[in-house]
Tab-separated table of C-alpha atoms (C1' of nucleotides) in Angstrom:
chain	number	residue	atom	x	y	z
A	785	MET	CA	100.802	113.863	70.196
A	786	THR	CA	100.929	114.914	73.766
A	787	THR	CA	100.387	112.241	76.323
A	788	ASP	CA	96.852	111.968	77.521
A	789	ALA	CA	97.020	113.179	81.114
A	790	SER	CA	93.330	112.878	81.754
A	791	THR	CA	93.176	109.073	81.427
A	792	ARG	CA	95.726	108.389	84.115
A	793	SER	CA	95.727	110.711	87.063
A	794	SER	CA	98.878	110.771	89.109
A	795	ARG	CA	96.648	109.944	92.018
A	796	ASP	CA	95.458	106.529	91.107
A	797	LEU	CA	97.705	103.781	92.330
A	798	PRO	CA	98.390	100.589	90.442
A	799	HIS	CA	97.559	97.480	92.399
A	800	PRO	CA	98.176	93.905	91.293
A	801	ARG	CA	94.978	92.060	90.622
A	802	HIS	CA	93.939	89.145	92.797
A	803	ALA	CA	95.351	86.542	90.395
A	804	GLU	CA	98.592	88.444	89.945
A	805	ILE	CA	99.674	88.247	93.578
A	806	ARG	CA	102.794	86.060	93.965
A	807	LEU	CA	103.773	84.296	97.147
A	808	GLU	CA	107.438	85.045	96.653
A	809	ALA	CA	106.720	88.777	96.337
A	810	VAL	CA	104.579	88.698	99.465
A	811	LEU	CA	107.312	86.839	101.390
A	812	HIS	CA	109.874	89.354	100.195
A	813	ALA	CA	107.679	92.288	101.127
A	814	LEU	CA	107.199	90.923	104.654
A	815	SER	CA	110.910	90.132	105.135
A	816	ASP	CA	111.822	93.740	105.847
A	817	PRO	CA	111.465	94.671	109.529
A	818	ILE	CA	109.900	98.049	108.791
A	819	ARG	CA	107.380	96.600	106.373
A	820	LEU	CA	106.537	93.762	108.750
A	821	GLN	CA	105.878	96.312	111.457
A	822	ILE	CA	103.625	98.291	109.128
A	823	VAL	CA	101.622	95.170	108.336
A	824	ARG	CA	101.347	94.270	111.988
A	825	GLU	CA	99.951	97.699	112.812
A	826	LEU	CA	97.512	97.533	109.925
A	827	ALA	CA	96.311	94.150	111.080
A	828	VAL	CA	95.285	95.516	114.507
A	829	GLY	CA	91.564	96.144	114.242
A	830	GLY	CA	91.722	95.877	110.490
A	831	ALA	CA	91.544	99.643	110.250
A	832	GLU	CA	92.733	101.818	107.422
A	833	LEU	CA	95.539	104.098	108.483
A	834	SER	CA	97.216	107.051	106.853
A	835	CYS	CA	100.903	106.935	106.126
A	836	SER	CA	101.590	109.720	108.570
A	837	HIS	CA	100.042	107.709	111.361
A	838	PHE	CA	103.136	105.513	111.470
A	839	ASP	CA	106.156	106.487	113.483
A	840	LEU	CA	108.994	104.799	111.576
A	841	PRO	CA	112.712	105.260	111.950
A	842	VAL	CA	113.135	106.428	108.366
A	843	THR	CA	112.394	109.517	106.326
A	844	LYS	CA	109.150	110.190	104.485
A	845	SER	CA	110.748	109.222	101.211
A	846	THR	CA	111.712	105.833	102.510
A	847	THR	CA	108.310	105.405	104.082
A	848	THR	CA	106.674	106.012	100.755
A	849	TYR	CA	108.992	103.459	99.202
A	850	HIS	CA	108.087	100.765	101.736
A	851	PHE	CA	104.383	101.396	101.273
A	852	ARG	CA	104.821	101.073	97.536
A	853	VAL	CA	106.662	97.774	97.912
A	854	LEU	CA	103.793	96.455	100.052
A	855	ARG	CA	101.177	97.686	97.569
A	856	GLU	CA	102.934	96.268	94.514
A	857	ALA	CA	103.306	92.895	96.217
A	858	GLY	CA	99.578	92.889	96.836
A	859	VAL	CA	99.827	93.047	100.626
A	860	ILE	CA	98.109	96.375	101.167
A	861	ARG	CA	95.573	98.523	99.340
A	862	GLN	CA	96.127	102.260	99.097
A	863	ILE	CA	93.485	104.837	98.238
A	864	TYR	CA	93.410	108.558	98.447
A	865	ARG	CA	90.829	110.050	100.735
A	866	GLY	CA	91.114	113.763	100.466
A	867	THR	CA	94.535	114.908	101.477
A	868	ALA	CA	95.489	111.675	103.159
A	869	LYS	CA	96.309	108.348	101.654
A	870	MET	CA	94.724	105.467	103.495
A	871	ASN	CA	96.340	102.079	103.789
A	872	GLY	CA	94.596	98.836	104.478
A	873	LEU	CA	95.540	95.157	104.450
A	874	ARG	CA	94.246	93.127	101.519
A	875	ARG	CA	93.170	90.490	103.930
A	876	ASP	CA	90.338	89.196	101.768
A	877	ASP	CA	92.631	88.545	98.792
A	878	LEU	CA	95.451	87.091	100.820
A	879	ASP	CA	93.211	84.827	102.814
A	880	ASP	CA	91.633	83.575	99.644
A	881	LEU	CA	94.921	82.937	97.854
A	882	PHE	CA	96.937	81.721	100.848
A	883	PRO	CA	94.586	80.490	103.556
A	884	GLY	CA	96.039	80.843	107.035
A	885	PHE	CA	99.243	82.346	105.801
A	886	LEU	CA	98.783	85.932	106.911
A	887	ASP	CA	97.476	84.925	110.319
A	888	SER	CA	100.395	82.605	110.939
A	889	VAL	CA	102.847	85.322	109.974
A	890	LEU	CA	101.139	87.838	112.282
A	891	ALA	CA	101.074	85.267	115.111
A	892	ALA	CA	104.729	84.430	114.523
A	893	ALA	CA	105.676	88.103	114.574
A	894	ALA	CA	103.767	88.684	117.773
A	895	ARG	CA	105.331	85.648	119.401
A	896	GLN	CA	108.792	86.732	118.380
A	897	ALA	CA	108.223	90.273	119.681
A	898	VAL	CA	107.339	88.778	123.058
A	899	ARG	CA	110.260	86.388	122.944
A	900	LEU	CA	112.741	89.160	122.139
A	901	GLY	CA	111.375	91.413	124.871
A	902	GLU	CA	108.577	93.386	123.173
B	312	MET	CA	136.641	53.596	107.171
B	313	THR	CA	136.860	56.484	109.486
B	314	THR	CA	133.227	57.214	110.116
B	315	ASP	CA	133.892	58.765	113.479
B	316	ALA	CA	130.919	60.813	114.507
B	317	SER	CA	132.762	62.566	117.317
B	318	THR	CA	135.425	64.046	115.069
B	319	ARG	CA	135.179	67.778	115.056
B	320	SER	CA	136.618	68.522	111.646
B	321	SER	CA	136.582	71.714	109.615
B	322	ARG	CA	133.444	70.327	108.021
B	323	ASP	CA	131.268	71.462	110.876
B	324	LEU	CA	128.480	73.692	109.674
B	325	PRO	CA	127.281	76.594	111.792
B	326	HIS	CA	123.557	76.542	112.490
B	327	PRO	CA	121.621	79.166	114.357
B	328	ARG	CA	120.279	77.853	117.616
B	329	HIS	CA	116.595	77.525	118.202
B	330	ALA	CA	116.280	80.877	119.973
B	331	GLU	CA	118.342	82.651	117.370
B	332	ILE	CA	116.025	82.008	114.462
B	333	ARG	CA	114.450	85.248	113.280
B	334	LEU	CA	111.166	85.466	111.397
B	335	GLU	CA	112.419	88.130	109.008
B	336	ALA	CA	115.381	85.960	108.045
B	337	VAL	CA	113.120	82.975	107.435
B	338	LEU	CA	110.777	85.096	105.311
B	339	HIS	CA	113.699	86.413	103.329
B	340	ALA	CA	115.123	82.944	102.837
B	341	LEU	CA	111.790	81.695	101.524
B	342	SER	CA	111.255	84.663	99.222
B	343	ASP	CA	113.653	83.361	96.574
B	344	PRO	CA	111.965	81.041	94.050
B	345	ILE	CA	114.832	78.597	94.044
B	346	ARG	CA	115.021	78.393	97.783
B	347	LEU	CA	111.289	78.010	98.061
B	348	GLN	CA	111.423	75.109	95.664
B	349	ILE	CA	114.175	73.489	97.676
B	350	VAL	CA	112.103	73.765	100.832
B	351	ARG	CA	109.067	72.368	99.089
B	352	GLU	CA	111.010	69.330	97.945
B	353	LEU	CA	112.482	68.810	101.396
B	354	ALA	CA	109.033	68.911	102.903
B	355	VAL	CA	107.809	66.037	100.787
B	356	GLY	CA	108.076	63.015	103.013
B	357	GLY	CA	110.293	64.911	105.413
B	358	ALA	CA	113.304	63.110	104.023
B	359	GLU	CA	116.900	64.233	104.055
B	360	LEU	CA	118.244	64.868	100.609
B	361	SER	CA	121.712	65.521	99.279
B	362	CYS	CA	122.460	68.737	97.440
B	363	SER	CA	123.124	66.873	94.240
B	364	HIS	CA	119.639	65.365	94.328
B	365	PHE	CA	118.172	68.698	93.283
B	366	ASP	CA	117.896	69.703	89.675
B	367	LEU	CA	118.092	73.460	89.823
B	368	PRO	CA	118.544	75.963	86.993
B	369	VAL	CA	121.767	77.324	88.470
B	370	THR	CA	125.347	76.186	88.861
B	371	LYS	CA	126.728	74.141	91.726
B	372	SER	CA	128.236	77.243	93.251
B	373	THR	CA	124.935	79.018	93.334
B	374	THR	CA	123.213	75.947	94.708
B	375	THR	CA	125.666	75.870	97.592
B	376	TYR	CA	124.948	79.524	98.219
B	377	HIS	CA	121.194	78.995	98.426
B	378	PHE	CA	121.586	76.053	100.791
B	379	ARG	CA	123.791	78.169	103.010
B	380	VAL	CA	121.236	80.971	103.114
B	381	LEU	CA	118.541	78.480	104.145
B	382	ARG	CA	120.794	76.965	106.806
B	383	GLU	CA	121.889	80.318	108.250
B	384	ALA	CA	118.271	81.428	108.443
B	385	GLY	CA	117.482	78.285	110.423
B	386	VAL	CA	115.197	76.761	107.841
B	387	ILE	CA	117.243	73.670	107.119
B	388	ARG	CA	119.757	71.480	108.885
B	389	GLN	CA	122.832	70.279	107.024
B	390	ILE	CA	125.067	67.460	108.090
B	391	TYR	CA	127.844	65.590	106.288
B	392	ARG	CA	127.279	61.925	105.725
B	393	GLY	CA	130.383	60.587	104.073
B	394	THR	CA	130.936	62.335	100.806
B	395	ALA	CA	127.445	63.718	100.600
B	396	LYS	CA	125.886	66.578	102.549
B	397	MET	CA	122.363	65.819	103.665
B	398	ASN	CA	119.737	68.502	103.975
B	399	GLY	CA	116.618	68.349	106.120
B	400	LEU	CA	113.956	70.803	107.147
B	401	ARG	CA	114.105	72.092	110.692
B	402	ARG	CA	110.459	71.400	111.027
B	403	ASP	CA	110.567	70.812	114.770
B	404	ASP	CA	112.186	74.158	115.521
B	405	LEU	CA	110.094	76.107	113.042
B	406	ASP	CA	106.824	74.602	114.236
B	407	ASP	CA	107.758	75.373	117.785
B	408	LEU	CA	108.713	78.964	117.107
B	409	PHE	CA	106.114	79.788	114.512
B	410	PRO	CA	103.210	77.370	114.812
B	411	GLY	CA	101.410	76.793	111.536
B	412	PHE	CA	103.662	79.111	109.585
B	413	LEU	CA	105.624	76.559	107.594
B	414	ASP	CA	102.607	74.526	106.725
B	415	SER	CA	100.728	77.561	105.518
B	416	VAL	CA	103.662	78.601	103.340
B	417	LEU	CA	103.937	75.127	101.869
B	418	ALA	CA	100.202	75.012	101.265
B	419	ALA	CA	100.288	78.465	99.686
B	420	ALA	CA	103.180	77.446	97.423
B	421	ALA	CA	101.389	74.273	96.359
B	422	ARG	CA	98.199	76.205	95.664
B	423	GLN	CA	100.042	78.801	93.625
B	424	ALA	CA	101.849	76.101	91.648
B	425	VAL	CA	98.519	74.628	90.659
B	426	ARG	CA	97.055	78.051	89.973
B	427	LEU	CA	99.919	78.975	87.641
B	428	GLY	CA	99.793	75.658	85.833
B	429	GLU	CA	102.372	73.578	87.721
C	550	DA	C1'	148.493	56.217	97.396
C	551	DC	C1'	145.833	57.683	93.790
C	552	DC	C1'	141.386	58.862	91.398
C	553	DG	C1'	136.733	60.255	91.100
C	554	DT	C1'	132.833	62.392	93.183
C	555	DA	C1'	130.736	65.764	96.025
C	556	DT	C1'	130.877	70.165	97.795
C	557	DT	C1'	133.119	74.479	99.386
C	558	DA	C1'	135.826	78.838	99.224
C	559	DC	C1'	137.189	82.760	96.949
C	560	DG	C1'	137.018	86.503	93.824
C	561	DA	C1'	134.485	89.068	90.384
C	562	DT	C1'	130.364	91.109	88.531
C	563	DG	C1'	126.064	93.252	87.684
C	564	DC	C1'	121.610	93.863	89.522
C	565	DC	C1'	118.558	94.936	93.361
C	566	DT	C1'	117.409	97.435	97.515
C	567	DA	C1'	117.015	100.567	101.302
C	568	DT	C1'	118.138	104.962	102.165
C	569	DC	C1'	118.325	109.882	101.679
C	570	DG	C1'	117.563	114.931	99.937
C	571	DT	C1'	115.261	117.950	97.179
C	572	DA	C1'	111.781	119.496	94.206
C	573	DC	C1'	107.088	119.016	92.925
C	574	DG	C1'	101.689	117.966	92.848
C	575	DA	C1'	97.142	117.637	95.031
C	576	DG	C1'	93.995	119.156	98.656
C	577	DT	C1'	92.580	122.074	102.508
C	578	DT	C1'	92.320	126.293	104.829
C	579	DG	C1'	93.313	131.127	105.758
D	339	DC	C1'	95.394	133.419	95.744
D	340	DA	C1'	98.816	131.877	99.110
D	341	DA	C1'	100.340	129.039	102.617
D	342	DC	C1'	100.398	124.714	104.573
D	343	DT	C1'	100.105	119.666	104.891
D	344	DC	C1'	100.615	115.222	103.007
D	345	DG	C1'	102.609	112.438	100.004
D	346	DT	C1'	105.159	111.465	95.253
D	347	DA	C1'	108.869	111.517	91.804
D	348	DC	C1'	113.449	111.645	90.655
D	349	DG	C1'	118.304	111.163	91.160
D	350	DA	C1'	122.070	109.540	93.807
D	351	DT	C1'	124.468	106.156	96.625
D	352	DA	C1'	126.189	102.497	99.491
D	353	DG	C1'	125.616	97.994	100.603
D	354	DG	C1'	123.469	93.473	99.778
D	355	DC	C1'	122.426	89.651	96.842
D	356	DA	C1'	122.360	86.103	93.090
D	357	DT	C1'	125.251	84.479	89.894
D	358	DC	C1'	129.278	82.491	87.823
D	359	DG	C1'	134.108	80.280	87.087
D	360	DT	C1'	137.982	78.304	88.990
D	361	DA	C1'	140.811	76.335	92.488
D	362	DA	C1'	140.788	73.719	96.592
D	363	DT	C1'	139.128	70.310	100.112
D	364	DA	C1'	137.157	65.985	101.999
D	365	DC	C1'	135.818	61.363	101.554
D	366	DG	C1'	135.232	56.593	99.568
D	367	DG	C1'	136.705	53.115	96.582
D	368	DT	C1'	140.279	51.006	93.432
DNA sequence: ACCGTATTACGATGCCTATCGTACGAGTTG
DNA sequence: CAACTCGTACGATAGGCATCGTAATACGGT
């Protein structure tokens, strides 16, 4: 039989559930400079931002890849809203699983940015 | 009976200086399950432990490799003491550079270990 | 001086990752 | 519908990483 295309639209994105988020995967996701920068920007104001809002030194393909790594690690949540795809931090899940972790990473990144000359 | 501490032999191990420690490198170092476990054991009691004290599911060669990654990221300090090489967390440096970060990682790892059934 | 223990260094290997280009799909707007 | 925008999927690739085995090094005790 043909595959049922109606059950799984190409537009819904698989996220790990709360209990499936692994610390090692989160650490790995944050260890890339570009991804860390994305997370830092998402943390400002806690707003949801579209992918195109970010000005990253890589192509669109690579940007998509980095957002996917963050999503599959459980760091961000991605949903389609019309033509744009909005990205938001999964702060609630992360704070529940790893209390204080995200804030300390963000603080450490901010500190280091200052230390290394913005 | 040559326990001369001032001898600068080929056994000197290069450590990054305080100001050279980078958050991304620390995150990457901690993102490997084996290395995270090493750090967790080192954190217990803050003791210095020899490499051979650890019972890891890899060979000696690979163990050496992981310890080197941790040292070069600035997470641990390694010094020779006779025939053994002792390993200790660089807690002072890490706490100064990234306040609260190490503790939150350790707490998150402990929490996850419990959550996943030790 | 030799032997045993602890650890490293080197070379090889296969997997993982970050990167790109191009072609395509889903919406919005003319 | 057609064009345009935003983002995805797929394939390719170069470099990095975790892993191993073996040979070598350093130290302490016999």
